[in-house]
Amino acid sequence: MFPYMTRNRFPWNLNPRIKKFYSSVERLKKFANDLAVQRRREGGELGRADLLDKLLQLEKNDLEGNLVTFIIAGSESTSVTLSWCLYYLSLYPEAQARARAEVDNLGRDPETNDDLEELPFVESCFLEALRIQPPVPLLAHITTVEVSVHGYKLPAGTPIL
């Protein structure tokens, strides 16, 4: 999100819809900040080397802006992934039947991420859809150790596309 859009400036805040927008942005910023505080409290104990750890190295305003952007963009990428997953399941009726049976055996509608632990085949369907049709075409990965690729040495910390 562009930082200037997240500032509540007169006269834009006179319109009720704009007020609602700014209120929503403030709630998202609070959520993002709470997420950052929680992760900082956890420290490096979990051995994570994920995007949030990298973002935590940013200044507070940059961190909030980036996390809000990811939250908003995440809803789009989730719907795209779900669409591709359903498309591929429609191409493979036997996989669709297996996924349906797994959900039926759960005995309730899956509602949380924790439910995915009980639905390994369904989760693998989503992961396969992400592999075949990623919602973001290029994500940089960063080497954690020195590696050699086709005879070229890449030191730890090198971004790879």
Short mmCIF file of C-alpha atoms in Angstrom, two decimals:
data_model
loop_
_atom_site.label_atom_id
_atom_site.label_comp_id
_atom_site.label_asym_id
_atom_site.label_seq_id
_atom_site.Cartn_x
_atom_site.Cartn_y
_atom_site.Cartn_z
CA MET A 1 0.00 0.00 0.00
CA PHE A 2 1.24 3.48 -0.69
CA PRO A 3 2.07 5.26 2.59
CA TYR A 4 0.23 8.45 1.64
CA MET A 5 -3.00 6.43 1.39
CA THR A 6 -2.71 5.33 5.01
CA ARG A 7 -2.62 8.84 6.46
CA ASN A 8 -5.86 10.39 7.60
CA ARG A 9 -5.63 13.88 6.11
CA PHE A 10 -8.25 16.62 5.89
CA PRO A 11 -10.48 17.09 3.80
CA TRP A 12 -10.69 13.44 2.75
CA ASN A 13 -11.85 12.32 6.18
CA LEU A 14 -15.15 14.23 5.83
CA ASN A 15 -16.65 11.51 3.61
CA PRO A 16 -18.11 8.62 5.69
CA ARG A 17 -16.76 5.99 3.30
CA ILE A 18 -13.29 7.49 3.48
CA LYS A 19 -13.56 7.56 7.29
CA LYS A 20 -14.49 3.87 7.22
CA PHE A 21 -11.53 3.16 4.93
CA TYR A 22 -9.10 4.92 7.28
CA SER A 23 -10.64 3.12 10.26
CA SER A 24 -10.10 -0.20 8.48
CA VAL A 25 -6.51 0.73 7.65
CA GLU A 26 -5.90 1.61 11.31
CA ARG A 27 -7.27 -1.79 12.39
CA LEU A 28 -5.03 -3.52 9.84
CA LYS A 29 -2.03 -1.53 11.06
CA LYS A 30 -2.81 -2.51 14.65
CA PHE A 31 -3.12 -6.16 13.61
CA ALA A 32 0.20 -5.95 11.73
CA ASN A 33 1.88 -4.27 14.69
CA ASP A 34 0.51 -6.87 17.12
CA LEU A 35 1.80 -9.63 14.83
CA ALA A 36 5.25 -8.01 14.80
CA VAL A 37 5.27 -7.61 18.59
CA GLN A 38 4.28 -11.27 19.03
CA ARG A 39 7.02 -12.48 16.69
CA ARG A 40 9.62 -10.27 18.38
CA ARG A 41 8.57 -11.78 21.73
CA GLU A 42 9.11 -15.27 20.29
CA GLY A 43 12.61 -14.28 19.24
CA GLY A 44 14.68 -16.65 17.16
CA GLU A 45 13.76 -19.68 19.24
CA LEU A 46 11.67 -21.28 16.51
CA GLY A 47 14.52 -21.18 14.01
CA ARG A 48 12.36 -19.37 11.49
CA ALA A 49 13.92 -17.68 8.50
CA ASP A 50 10.75 -16.41 6.90
CA LEU A 51 9.55 -13.18 5.35
CA LEU A 52 8.24 -11.80 8.63
CA ASP A 53 11.69 -12.15 10.20
CA LYS A 54 13.13 -10.07 7.36
CA LEU A 55 10.34 -7.50 7.67
CA LEU A 56 11.01 -7.14 11.39
CA GLN A 57 14.31 -5.53 10.45
CA LEU A 58 12.40 -2.59 8.90
CA GLU A 59 11.36 0.63 10.60
CA LYS A 60 7.89 0.55 12.24
CA ASN A 61 6.10 2.57 9.50
CA ASP A 62 7.66 0.52 6.70
CA LEU A 63 6.85 -2.69 8.54
CA GLU A 64 3.19 -1.71 9.06
CA GLY A 65 2.80 -0.63 5.43
CA ASN A 66 4.29 -3.86 4.10
CA LEU A 67 2.27 -6.10 6.41
CA VAL A 68 -0.98 -4.31 5.51
CA THR A 69 -0.12 -4.75 1.83
CA PHE A 70 0.52 -8.47 2.35
CA ILE A 71 -2.75 -8.90 4.24
CA ILE A 72 -4.73 -7.17 1.48
CA ALA A 73 -2.84 -8.93 -1.32
CA GLY A 74 -3.15 -12.24 0.53
CA SER A 75 -6.90 -12.31 0.06
CA GLU A 76 -6.45 -12.08 -3.71
CA SER A 77 -3.76 -14.75 -3.85
CA THR A 78 -5.89 -17.03 -1.66
CA SER A 79 -8.87 -16.78 -4.00
CA VAL A 80 -6.64 -17.35 -7.03
CA THR A 81 -5.10 -20.44 -5.43
CA LEU A 82 -8.51 -21.78 -4.45
CA SER A 83 -9.75 -21.27 -8.02
CA TRP A 84 -6.78 -23.15 -9.49
CA CYS A 85 -7.15 -25.93 -6.93
CA LEU A 86 -10.83 -26.40 -7.80
CA TYR A 87 -10.01 -26.28 -11.51
CA TYR A 88 -7.39 -29.03 -11.21
CA LEU A 89 -9.66 -31.13 -9.00
CA SER A 90 -12.33 -30.87 -11.73
CA LEU A 91 -9.80 -32.29 -14.21
CA TYR A 92 -9.03 -35.25 -11.94
CA PRO A 93 -12.31 -36.73 -10.60
CA GLU A 94 -10.49 -39.44 -8.63
CA ALA A 95 -8.50 -36.79 -6.74
CA GLN A 96 -11.67 -34.77 -6.25
CA ALA A 97 -13.44 -37.83 -4.79
CA ARG A 98 -10.49 -38.53 -2.47
CA ALA A 99 -10.45 -34.91 -1.24
CA ARG A 100 -14.22 -34.95 -0.73
CA ALA A 101 -14.02 -38.24 1.21
CA GLU A 102 -11.29 -36.80 3.43
CA VAL A 103 -13.46 -33.77 4.26
CA ASP A 104 -16.51 -36.00 4.83
CA ASN A 105 -14.48 -38.20 7.21
CA LEU A 106 -13.59 -35.11 9.23
CA GLY A 107 -17.23 -35.06 10.32
CA ARG A 108 -17.57 -31.27 10.23
CA ASP A 109 -16.84 -28.34 7.96
CA PRO A 110 -13.15 -27.42 8.14
CA GLU A 111 -12.96 -23.93 9.61
CA THR A 112 -9.39 -23.26 10.68
CA ASN A 113 -5.83 -23.88 9.57
CA ASP A 114 -5.61 -26.48 12.34
CA ASP A 115 -8.18 -28.54 10.45
CA LEU A 116 -5.65 -28.92 7.62
CA GLU A 117 -3.59 -31.17 9.89
CA GLU A 118 -6.46 -33.64 9.66
CA LEU A 119 -6.78 -33.15 5.88
CA PRO A 120 -3.35 -34.04 4.46
CA PHE A 121 -4.60 -34.84 0.96
CA VAL A 122 -6.64 -31.62 0.73
CA GLU A 123 -3.61 -29.65 1.92
CA SER A 124 -1.43 -31.37 -0.68
CA CYS A 125 -3.98 -30.38 -3.37
CA PHE A 126 -3.58 -26.72 -2.39
CA LEU A 127 0.20 -27.01 -2.29
CA GLU A 128 0.21 -28.62 -5.73
CA ALA A 129 -2.00 -25.83 -7.10
CA LEU A 130 0.47 -23.32 -5.64
CA ARG A 131 3.37 -25.18 -7.25
CA ILE A 132 1.78 -25.36 -10.70
CA GLN A 133 0.09 -21.94 -10.73
CA PRO A 134 1.75 -19.64 -8.17
CA PRO A 135 -0.29 -16.45 -7.60
CA VAL A 136 2.95 -14.45 -7.59
CA PRO A 137 5.16 -15.51 -10.49
CA LEU A 138 8.55 -14.57 -9.07
CA LEU A 139 9.47 -14.74 -5.43
CA ALA A 140 13.07 -14.19 -4.46
CA HIS A 141 14.64 -16.81 -2.25
CA ILE A 142 17.75 -16.00 -0.24
CA THR A 143 20.53 -18.51 0.26
CA THR A 144 21.18 -19.32 3.92
CA VAL A 145 24.54 -20.99 3.23
CA GLU A 146 27.06 -20.78 0.39
CA VAL A 147 25.89 -22.89 -2.56
CA SER A 148 27.19 -23.76 -6.01
CA VAL A 149 24.83 -23.51 -9.00
CA HIS A 150 26.15 -24.66 -12.39
CA GLY A 151 29.69 -23.93 -11.26
CA TYR A 152 28.90 -20.46 -9.83
CA LYS A 153 29.43 -19.96 -6.10
CA LEU A 154 26.67 -18.01 -4.37
CA PRO A 155 27.49 -16.75 -0.88
CA ALA A 156 24.98 -16.93 1.96
CA GLY A 157 22.48 -14.07 1.74
CA THR A 158 22.32 -14.02 -2.08
CA PRO A 159 18.83 -13.37 -3.52
CA ILE A 160 17.77 -15.95 -6.14
CA LEU A 161 14.78 -15.63 -8.48
#
